[in-house]
Coordinates of C-alpha atoms in Angstrom, one line a residue:
M81 CA -11.0 32.5 23.0
R82 CA -9.3 29.7 21.2
A83 CA -10.0 26.0 22.0
L84 CA -7.7 23.1 21.4
S85 CA -8.5 19.5 20.8
F86 CA -6.5 16.5 19.9
A87 CA -7.3 15.4 16.4
V88 CA -5.4 12.2 17.1
E89 CA -4.9 11.3 20.7
P90 CA -1.3 10.4 21.8
A91 CA -1.2 6.9 23.3
D92 CA -1.7 6.6 27.0
E93 CA 1.7 4.9 27.1
A94 CA 5.0 5.5 25.3
Q95 CA 8.6 4.3 25.4
A96 CA 11.5 6.4 26.5
G97 CA 13.8 7.7 23.8
V98 CA 11.4 6.6 21.0
G99 CA 9.3 9.1 19.0
L100 CA 5.6 9.2 19.8
G101 CA 5.4 9.2 16.0
H102 CA 2.5 11.5 15.2
F103 CA -0.2 13.5 16.9
A104 CA -2.1 16.5 15.8
V105 CA -3.8 19.4 17.6
Q106 CA -6.9 21.1 16.1
V107 CA -7.0 24.8 16.7
E108 CA -10.6 26.1 16.7
E109 CA -11.8 29.7 17.0
M110 CA -14.5 30.3 19.6
E111 CA -16.6 33.4 19.6
A112 CA -15.9 35.6 22.6
A113 CA -15.3 39.3 23.4
G114 CA -11.9 40.5 22.6
V115 CA -10.9 37.7 20.2
T116 CA -9.0 39.0 17.2
D117 CA -9.3 37.6 13.7
D118 CA -5.6 36.7 13.6
E119 CA -4.9 33.2 12.5
P120 CA -3.0 31.1 15.1
K121 CA 0.6 30.8 14.0
T122 CA 2.5 28.5 16.4
A123 CA 1.5 25.6 18.7
T124 CA 3.9 24.6 21.5
V125 CA 4.1 21.3 23.4
T126 CA 5.8 21.5 26.8
I127 CA 6.8 18.2 28.3
K128 CA 6.8 18.1 32.2
D129 CA 7.8 15.3 34.5
R130 CA 5.8 14.2 37.5
D131 CA 7.5 16.8 39.7
G132 CA 6.6 19.6 37.4
G133 CA 10.0 20.1 35.9
V134 CA 10.2 20.9 32.2
S135 CA 12.1 18.3 30.3
G136 CA 11.4 19.5 26.8
V137 CA 9.6 22.1 24.6
T138 CA 8.9 21.8 20.9
S139 CA 6.9 24.2 18.6
V140 CA 5.4 23.7 15.2
P141 CA 3.6 26.1 12.8
V142 CA -0.2 26.0 12.6
T143 CA -1.4 25.4 9.1
N144 CA -5.0 25.5 8.1
G145 CA -6.0 25.2 11.8
M146 CA -3.9 22.1 12.3
A147 CA -0.6 21.7 14.3
R148 CA 1.2 18.4 13.5
F149 CA 3.8 17.1 15.8
H150 CA 6.1 14.4 14.5
H151 CA 8.2 12.0 16.5
V152 CA 8.2 13.8 19.8
V153 CA 10.9 12.0 21.9
I154 CA 10.5 11.8 25.7
D155 CA 13.7 10.8 27.6
A156 CA 12.1 10.7 31.0
T157 CA 10.3 7.7 32.5
G158 CA 7.1 7.5 34.6
E159 CA 4.2 9.9 34.2
V160 CA 4.8 13.0 32.1
E161 CA 2.4 15.7 31.1
L162 CA 2.0 17.3 27.7
E163 CA 0.9 20.9 27.9
I164 CA -0.2 22.5 24.6
S165 CA -0.6 26.2 24.0
V166 CA -0.9 28.5 20.9
D167 CA 1.0 31.7 20.2
G168 CA 2.4 31.9 23.8
A169 CA -1.0 31.9 25.5
R170 CA -1.5 29.9 28.7
P171 CA -1.8 26.1 28.2
L172 CA -5.3 25.3 27.1
I173 CA -5.1 21.5 27.1
T174 CA -3.0 18.8 28.8
K175 CA -2.5 15.1 28.3
T176 CA -0.8 12.7 30.8
I177 CA 1.0 9.7 29.4
T178 CA 3.1 6.9 31.1
V179 CA 6.6 6.5 29.7
H180 CA 8.4 3.1 29.9
S181 CA 12.0 2.3 29.5
N182 CA 11.5 -0.6 27.2
P183 CA 12.1 0.0 23.4
G184 CA 9.2 0.5 21.1
I185 CA 8.8 1.1 17.4
D186 CA 11.8 2.6 15.6
S187 CA 10.2 5.1 13.1
R188 CA 13.1 4.9 10.7
P189 CA 12.6 2.8 7.5
S190 CA 14.5 -0.5 7.5
L191 CA 16.2 -2.1 4.6
V192 CA 14.4 -5.1 3.2
S193 CA 16.5 -5.8 0.1
K194 CA 19.6 -7.1 1.7
G195 CA 21.7 -10.3 1.9
A196 CA 22.9 -12.4 4.8
E197 CA 25.7 -10.0 5.6
G198 CA 23.3 -7.0 5.7
Q199 CA 24.5 -5.6 2.4
G200 CA 22.0 -3.8 0.1
G201 CA 21.2 -5.2 -3.3
D202 CA 23.6 -4.4 -6.2
G203 CA 20.7 -4.1 -8.6
D204 CA 17.3 -2.5 -8.5
S205 CA 14.7 -4.0 -6.2
L206 CA 11.0 -3.3 -6.9
G207 CA 7.4 -4.5 -6.3
S208 CA 7.5 -5.1 -2.6
I209 CA 4.7 -6.5 -0.4
A210 CA 4.4 -7.3 3.3
N211 CA 2.5 -10.1 4.9
A212 CA -0.3 -9.7 7.6
D213 CA 1.9 -8.6 10.5
G214 CA 4.8 -7.1 8.6
R215 CA 7.4 -9.7 9.6
Y216 CA 7.8 -11.0 6.1
S217 CA 8.3 -9.2 2.8
A218 CA 8.6 -10.3 -0.8
F219 CA 10.0 -8.3 -3.7
A220 CA 11.6 -8.6 -7.2
S221 CA 15.2 -7.7 -7.7
D222 CA 17.9 -7.6 -10.3
S223 CA 20.5 -8.1 -7.6
D224 CA 22.8 -11.1 -7.7
N225 CA 24.3 -10.7 -4.2
F226 CA 21.4 -11.9 -2.0
V227 CA 21.9 -15.7 -2.4
Q228 CA 24.8 -17.8 -3.5
G229 CA 24.9 -18.9 -7.1
D230 CA 22.7 -16.2 -8.6
E231 CA 24.2 -16.1 -12.1
N232 CA 21.1 -15.9 -14.2
S233 CA 21.4 -12.2 -14.9
S234 CA 17.7 -11.8 -14.5
S235 CA 15.2 -10.4 -12.0
D236 CA 14.2 -12.9 -9.3
I237 CA 11.6 -13.0 -6.5
F238 CA 13.0 -12.9 -3.0
F239 CA 11.5 -13.4 0.4
F240 CA 12.7 -11.5 3.5
D241 CA 12.3 -12.5 7.1
K242 CA 13.1 -9.4 9.3
E243 CA 13.8 -11.6 12.3
K244 CA 16.4 -13.6 10.4
G245 CA 17.6 -10.5 8.6
K246 CA 18.2 -12.1 5.2
A247 CA 16.6 -12.8 1.9
E248 CA 15.9 -16.2 0.3
A249 CA 15.1 -16.9 -3.4
I250 CA 11.5 -17.8 -4.2
S251 CA 11.6 -18.1 -8.0
V252 CA 13.4 -21.5 -7.9
N253 CA 12.4 -25.0 -8.9
D254 CA 12.0 -27.9 -6.6
T255 CA 15.8 -28.6 -6.5
G256 CA 16.5 -24.9 -5.5
E257 CA 17.8 -23.9 -9.0
L258 CA 17.0 -20.3 -9.9
G259 CA 14.8 -19.6 -12.9
N260 CA 16.5 -19.1 -16.2
G261 CA 14.4 -16.1 -17.1
A262 CA 13.1 -12.9 -15.5
S263 CA 10.6 -13.3 -12.6
T264 CA 8.6 -10.3 -11.4
N265 CA 5.4 -9.1 -9.9
G266 CA 5.3 -11.3 -6.7
V267 CA 2.4 -11.5 -4.4
M268 CA 2.2 -13.3 -1.0
S269 CA -0.5 -14.8 1.2
S270 CA -1.2 -13.3 4.7
C271 CA 0.6 -16.1 6.5
A272 CA 3.6 -15.7 4.1
R273 CA 3.6 -19.5 3.3
Y274 CA 2.5 -19.1 -0.3
L275 CA 3.8 -16.8 -3.0
A276 CA 2.8 -16.4 -6.7
Y277 CA 4.6 -14.5 -9.4
E278 CA 5.0 -14.2 -13.2
S279 CA 8.1 -15.6 -14.9
D280 CA 9.7 -16.1 -18.3
A281 CA 11.7 -19.0 -17.0
T282 CA 11.3 -22.4 -18.6
N283 CA 13.0 -24.5 -15.9
L284 CA 10.8 -23.9 -12.9
V285 CA 8.5 -26.9 -13.6
P286 CA 8.8 -29.8 -16.0
G287 CA 7.1 -29.6 -19.3
D288 CA 7.1 -25.8 -19.7
T289 CA 7.3 -25.6 -23.5
N290 CA 4.9 -22.8 -24.4
G291 CA 7.6 -20.1 -24.6
V292 CA 5.5 -17.4 -22.9
T293 CA 5.3 -15.8 -19.5
D294 CA 3.5 -18.0 -17.0
I295 CA 2.2 -17.7 -13.4
Y296 CA 4.0 -19.8 -10.8
F297 CA 3.2 -20.7 -7.2
R298 CA 5.7 -21.5 -4.4
D299 CA 4.9 -23.3 -1.1
R300 CA 7.7 -22.2 1.3
H301 CA 6.9 -25.1 3.7
T302 CA 7.2 -27.9 1.2
N303 CA 9.7 -26.1 -1.1
H304 CA 7.4 -27.0 -4.0
T305 CA 6.9 -24.9 -7.1
K306 CA 4.0 -25.4 -9.6
R307 CA 2.5 -23.6 -12.5
I308 CA -0.8 -21.8 -12.0
S309 CA -1.5 -20.7 -15.5
I310 CA -2.5 -24.1 -16.8
T311 CA -5.8 -26.0 -17.1
E312 CA -6.8 -28.8 -14.8
K313 CA -5.9 -31.2 -17.6
G314 CA -2.4 -29.7 -18.1
V315 CA -3.1 -27.7 -21.2
E316 CA -0.6 -24.8 -21.5
P317 CA -1.7 -21.2 -22.4
N318 CA -0.7 -20.0 -25.9
A319 CA -0.3 -16.4 -24.8
P320 CA 1.4 -14.7 -21.7
S321 CA -0.2 -14.9 -18.3
L322 CA 0.3 -11.9 -16.1
Q323 CA -0.8 -9.8 -13.0
P324 CA -1.2 -12.4 -10.3
S325 CA -3.3 -11.7 -7.2
I326 CA -3.5 -14.1 -4.2
S327 CA -6.1 -14.6 -1.6
G328 CA -5.3 -14.1 2.1
C329 CA -5.0 -17.8 2.8
G330 CA -3.2 -18.5 -0.5
A331 CA -5.9 -21.0 -1.7
F332 CA -6.7 -19.0 -4.8
V333 CA -4.7 -17.0 -7.4
A334 CA -6.2 -14.7 -10.0
F335 CA -4.3 -13.7 -13.2
T336 CA -4.9 -12.4 -16.7
S337 CA -4.3 -14.0 -20.0
A338 CA -5.3 -13.6 -23.7
A339 CA -4.7 -17.3 -24.3
T340 CA -7.4 -19.2 -26.2
T341 CA -6.5 -22.5 -24.7
L342 CA -7.4 -21.9 -21.0
S343 CA -11.2 -22.1 -21.5
S344 CA -13.5 -24.0 -23.8
A345 CA -15.6 -20.7 -24.2
D346 CA -14.9 -18.2 -26.9
T347 CA -12.6 -15.7 -25.2
H348 CA -12.3 -13.6 -28.4
G349 CA -8.5 -13.5 -28.3
V350 CA -8.5 -10.7 -25.7
T351 CA -7.2 -10.6 -22.1
Q352 CA -9.6 -12.3 -19.7
I353 CA -9.5 -12.8 -15.9
Y354 CA -9.0 -16.3 -14.4
I355 CA -8.9 -17.7 -10.9
K356 CA -7.0 -20.9 -10.1
D357 CA -7.9 -23.1 -7.1
Q358 CA -4.3 -24.0 -6.3
A359 CA -5.2 -26.9 -4.0
F360 CA -7.6 -28.8 -6.4
G361 CA -6.4 -27.4 -9.8
G362 CA -9.7 -26.0 -11.0
L363 CA -9.4 -23.0 -13.3
R364 CA -12.4 -20.5 -13.5
L365 CA -13.0 -17.8 -16.1
V366 CA -14.5 -14.8 -14.2
S367 CA -14.5 -11.9 -16.6
L368 CA -18.1 -12.7 -17.5
F369 CA -20.8 -10.3 -18.6
N370 CA -24.3 -11.6 -19.0
G371 CA -22.8 -15.0 -18.5
K372 CA -20.4 -14.7 -21.4
P373 CA -16.7 -13.8 -21.6
G374 CA -16.1 -10.2 -22.4
E375 CA -15.6 -9.3 -26.0
Y376 CA -13.1 -6.6 -25.0
A377 CA -10.1 -6.7 -22.7
S378 CA -10.1 -7.0 -18.9
A379 CA -7.0 -6.6 -16.6
D380 CA -5.7 -5.7 -13.2
P381 CA -7.4 -8.3 -11.0
A382 CA -7.5 -8.0 -7.2
L383 CA -8.9 -10.8 -5.0
S384 CA -10.4 -9.9 -1.7
P385 CA -8.5 -11.5 1.3
N386 CA -11.3 -14.0 1.8
A387 CA -11.6 -14.7 -2.0
D388 CA -15.3 -14.0 -2.0
E389 CA -14.9 -11.0 -4.4
I390 CA -12.7 -9.9 -7.2
A391 CA -12.2 -6.4 -8.6
F392 CA -10.8 -5.8 -12.1
Q393 CA -10.5 -3.3 -14.9
T394 CA -12.6 -3.8 -18.0
S395 CA -13.5 -2.0 -21.1
I396 CA -16.7 0.0 -20.9
K397 CA -17.8 -1.8 -24.1
N398 CA -18.3 -4.9 -22.0
L399 CA -20.7 -3.0 -19.8
E400 CA -22.4 -0.8 -22.5
A401 CA -22.5 -2.5 -25.9
D402 CA -23.7 0.6 -27.8
T403 CA -21.3 3.1 -26.3
R404 CA -18.8 5.0 -28.3
E405 CA -16.5 5.5 -25.3
S406 CA -13.3 3.6 -24.9
T407 CA -12.5 4.0 -21.2
M408 CA -11.4 1.3 -18.9
Q409 CA -13.8 0.9 -15.9
L410 CA -13.5 -0.9 -12.6
V411 CA -16.0 -3.6 -11.6
L412 CA -16.4 -5.8 -8.5
T413 CA -17.7 -9.3 -9.0
D414 CA -19.3 -11.3 -6.1
L415 CA -17.8 -14.8 -6.7
K416 CA -20.6 -16.5 -4.9
T417 CA -23.5 -14.9 -6.7
G418 CA -21.9 -13.7 -9.9
E419 CA -23.3 -10.2 -9.3
I420 CA -21.2 -7.4 -11.0
V421 CA -21.1 -4.0 -9.5
L422 CA -19.7 -0.9 -11.2
V423 CA -17.1 0.6 -8.9
S424 CA -15.9 3.6 -11.0
R425 CA -19.2 5.3 -10.9
T426 CA -20.6 8.8 -10.8
P427 CA -23.1 10.0 -8.2
Q428 CA -25.7 9.2 -10.8
N429 CA -24.4 5.6 -11.0
K430 CA -23.0 6.0 -14.5
P431 CA -19.6 4.9 -15.7
A432 CA -16.9 7.5 -14.9
N433 CA -15.5 9.6 -17.7
G434 CA -11.9 8.3 -17.4
N435 CA -9.7 5.2 -17.0
S436 CA -9.7 3.4 -13.6
G437 CA -7.5 0.6 -12.4
E438 CA -5.1 -0.5 -9.7
P439 CA -7.7 -2.0 -7.3
A440 CA -7.2 -3.3 -3.8
I441 CA -10.0 -4.7 -1.6
S442 CA -10.5 -4.8 2.2
R443 CA -11.4 -8.0 4.0
G444 CA -15.0 -8.8 3.5
G445 CA -15.1 -6.8 0.3
R446 CA -16.8 -3.7 1.6
Y447 CA -14.1 -1.2 0.4
V448 CA -12.3 -1.0 -2.9
V449 CA -9.5 1.5 -3.4
F450 CA -8.4 2.4 -6.9
S451 CA -6.8 5.0 -9.1
S452 CA -8.5 6.9 -11.8
D453 CA -8.1 10.0 -14.0
A454 CA -11.9 10.4 -14.2
T455 CA -13.2 13.8 -13.1
D456 CA -16.8 13.2 -12.5
M457 CA -16.9 10.7 -9.6
T458 CA -16.7 13.4 -6.8
D459 CA -16.9 17.1 -6.5
T460 CA -13.2 17.5 -5.9
Q461 CA -11.7 19.4 -8.8
N462 CA -8.8 17.7 -10.6
T463 CA -6.5 20.6 -11.7
H464 CA -3.5 18.6 -12.8
G465 CA -5.0 16.2 -15.3
G466 CA -3.4 13.1 -13.7
A467 CA -4.8 10.2 -11.7
E468 CA -6.3 10.4 -8.2
V469 CA -7.0 7.7 -5.6
F470 CA -10.6 6.9 -4.7
L471 CA -12.5 4.6 -2.3
Y472 CA -15.7 2.8 -3.2
D473 CA -18.0 1.7 -0.3
R474 CA -20.0 -1.3 -1.3
E475 CA -22.6 -0.8 1.4
T476 CA -23.4 2.8 0.6
S477 CA -22.6 2.5 -3.2
T478 CA -20.6 5.8 -2.9
V479 CA -17.2 6.9 -4.2
T480 CA -15.0 9.3 -2.2
Q481 CA -11.6 10.7 -3.1
V482 CA -8.8 9.6 -0.8
S483 CA -6.0 11.8 -2.3
T484 CA -7.1 15.2 -0.9
T485 CA -5.8 17.5 1.8
T486 CA -7.0 17.1 5.4
I487 CA -9.5 20.0 4.8
G488 CA -10.7 18.5 1.5
R489 CA -8.8 20.6 -1.0
A490 CA -7.7 19.1 -4.3
P491 CA -4.1 17.9 -4.6
D492 CA -1.7 19.7 -7.0
G493 CA -0.2 16.5 -8.4
P494 CA -1.2 13.0 -9.4
S495 CA -1.7 10.0 -7.0
M496 CA -1.5 6.3 -7.7
H497 CA -0.7 2.8 -6.4
P498 CA -3.3 2.5 -3.6
S499 CA -3.5 -0.3 -1.0
I500 CA -5.8 -0.8 2.0
S501 CA -5.5 -2.5 5.4
D502 CA -7.7 -5.5 6.0
N503 CA -10.1 -3.6 8.2
G504 CA -10.4 -0.7 5.7
R505 CA -9.2 1.9 8.2
Y506 CA -5.9 2.8 6.4
V507 CA -5.2 3.6 2.8
A508 CA -1.6 4.0 1.5
F509 CA -0.8 5.6 -1.8
E510 CA 1.9 7.3 -3.8
S511 CA 1.6 10.9 -4.8
A512 CA 3.5 13.7 -6.5
A513 CA 1.3 16.3 -4.8
T514 CA 3.0 18.9 -2.6
N515 CA 0.0 20.1 -0.6
L516 CA -1.3 16.9 1.1
V517 CA 0.8 17.7 4.2
P518 CA 2.6 20.8 5.3
G519 CA 6.3 21.2 4.4
D520 CA 6.3 19.0 1.3
T521 CA 9.1 20.7 -0.7
N522 CA 11.2 17.8 -2.0
R523 CA 9.5 17.8 -5.5
S524 CA 9.5 14.0 -5.3
N525 CA 6.9 11.3 -5.2
D526 CA 6.2 10.3 -1.6
M527 CA 4.2 7.6 0.2
F528 CA 1.2 8.7 2.2
V529 CA -1.3 7.0 4.6
L530 CA -4.9 8.2 5.1
D531 CA -6.5 7.3 8.5
R532 CA -10.1 7.1 7.6
E533 CA -11.2 7.3 11.2
S534 CA -9.7 10.7 11.7
S535 CA -9.6 11.8 8.1
L536 CA -5.9 12.8 8.6
I537 CA -3.2 12.1 6.0
E538 CA 0.5 11.7 6.9
R539 CA 3.6 11.1 4.9
T540 CA 5.3 7.8 5.7
T541 CA 8.5 8.4 3.8
V542 CA 10.3 10.6 6.3
D543 CA 13.4 10.1 8.5
A544 CA 13.4 9.5 12.2
D545 CA 13.0 13.2 12.9
G546 CA 10.1 13.7 10.6
N547 CA 12.2 15.3 7.9
E548 CA 11.3 14.7 4.3
L549 CA 13.5 12.6 2.0
E550 CA 15.1 13.8 -1.2
G551 CA 14.2 11.5 -4.1
D552 CA 11.2 9.5 -5.1
C553 CA 9.7 6.9 -2.8
I554 CA 7.3 4.8 -4.9
A555 CA 5.0 1.8 -5.3
G556 CA 4.4 1.3 -1.6
R557 CA 1.9 -1.2 -0.1
I558 CA 0.4 -1.3 3.4
S559 CA 0.5 -4.5 5.5
N560 CA -2.7 -6.3 6.1
D561 CA -2.8 -5.2 9.8
G562 CA -2.1 -1.6 8.7
R563 CA 1.1 -1.1 10.8
F564 CA 3.8 -1.1 8.1
V565 CA 4.3 0.2 4.6
T566 CA 6.8 -1.2 2.1
F567 CA 8.2 1.1 -0.6
Q568 CA 11.0 1.5 -3.1
S569 CA 13.5 4.3 -3.4
A570 CA 16.8 5.2 -5.0
S571 CA 17.3 8.0 -2.6
E572 CA 20.5 7.9 -0.5
A573 CA 18.7 9.9 2.2
V574 CA 16.6 7.0 3.4
L575 CA 19.5 5.3 5.2
P576 CA 22.4 7.8 4.7
E577 CA 24.7 5.7 6.9
Q578 CA 24.7 2.9 4.4
D579 CA 26.3 2.8 1.0
L580 CA 23.3 2.0 -1.1
E581 CA 22.8 2.4 -4.9
G582 CA 19.9 2.0 -7.2
Y583 CA 16.3 1.2 -6.1
Q584 CA 16.2 -0.6 -2.7
T585 CA 13.1 -2.0 -0.9
Y586 CA 12.3 -0.6 2.5
M587 CA 9.8 -1.1 5.2
G588 CA 8.5 1.9 7.2
C589 CA 5.9 2.4 9.9
N590 CA 2.4 3.7 9.5
P591 CA 2.8 6.9 11.6
F592 CA -0.7 6.6 13.0
E593 CA 0.2 3.2 14.4
L594 CA 3.5 4.3 16.0
L595 CA 1.4 5.3 19.0
E596 CA 0.4 1.8 19.9
G597 CA 2.7 -0.7 18.2
E598 CA 5.4 -2.8 19.9
D599 CA 7.3 -4.3 16.9
T600 CA 10.1 -2.7 14.9
P601 CA 10.0 -2.8 11.1

């Protein structure tokens, strides 16, 4: 006989006319007389109302023992029963849910890069990030039709409030004037009050005379902009400052710089990692090894939400002075104790045999997700030679591969740009692989979410009916609460009813959270 079990339970409640989003059914073979060795082919859900009448039937193929149902819509209200069967056999499992008439989450992606009239940007919009609950987003854009007077012909940082439905400029000085140079790579605090970004502009604050890219900080409540990449005494850096990372409350901002004027220590003229206390002005050099600045470059900083830890990329030569290797490793520094932990490690606790970067940290610093082209951190075979996404567990000192199929098979394409929810349950990432979920035939990069509780992976960049999108969907990030994923795409299929050109910024739902959420993206 065959037994069925829900791999992900549908919610006990749903909303009429709104897709349940995602649920899966595991098909297991049980030993019994008369059972054939045939693999199950089709799973069917029959939706019955409380009087026993059938209001809908939907079938999906069974792949590797898993049937995945996307966005099952129930038009009835009251109690309904889901009956699930395989290959036409009698129903082997049922689930009763209560359907309400009030609206719930709309599973379609919503446009973030838009102006007050709802129009999409007339230039590329990239680098999006959402705040803790997904209401607010920030992104960089070349568009000049979001705010009045945008005539600088440069990329600017914008802030989007989905309740107000329009963007506001962030890369401005205290009088509201846009920067006179390109501003990119914006980051935002959980409460969305504070934002940091890098900019070539020279008119954002008085006294900017160093002629290099700096890190700036914007307080949306006071409408005040200040420069972060500067010493407590006001000394400017003599080299670019890049790659800002902000703590959850916005009190601290990390960044990189090869400047020799930001610290009294010998920084060897290579890129170091700094943390700025934006409230009190203190600047701290944190890329320290045996108490001294690294002699080789460090980059890619990621502050934990509570600012107790920082992960960053560093040359293996900073860790092993005598090595002949030239890889970039990933380390985690405890900012309270100064302890440095190797994140990109083999099971034997040795540095991995490839380059690692793009870290993101859960609240509390237990989990670090990152990308790496190393092949010796796990047993999963890398057959394509590109990067994969991994997760380091600080409590167990182990590394697991995130970018695998549900049954643990190696992906057939590279994965990158990971982010993690505050509680460490969800990991979002971009991938070119075609075998992470069934039916991936668009030959494009997509955004995926791993639910670490169920070990299931779902594609987030699909339309309201669960159909894949044509064209790349890239550089996504998950919101702190794990409910929403922002991403960029130039595909006209994301919102075909709108006349959009170039890369736009969108916000979609985490399919695993569609079952319980109440807000719309």
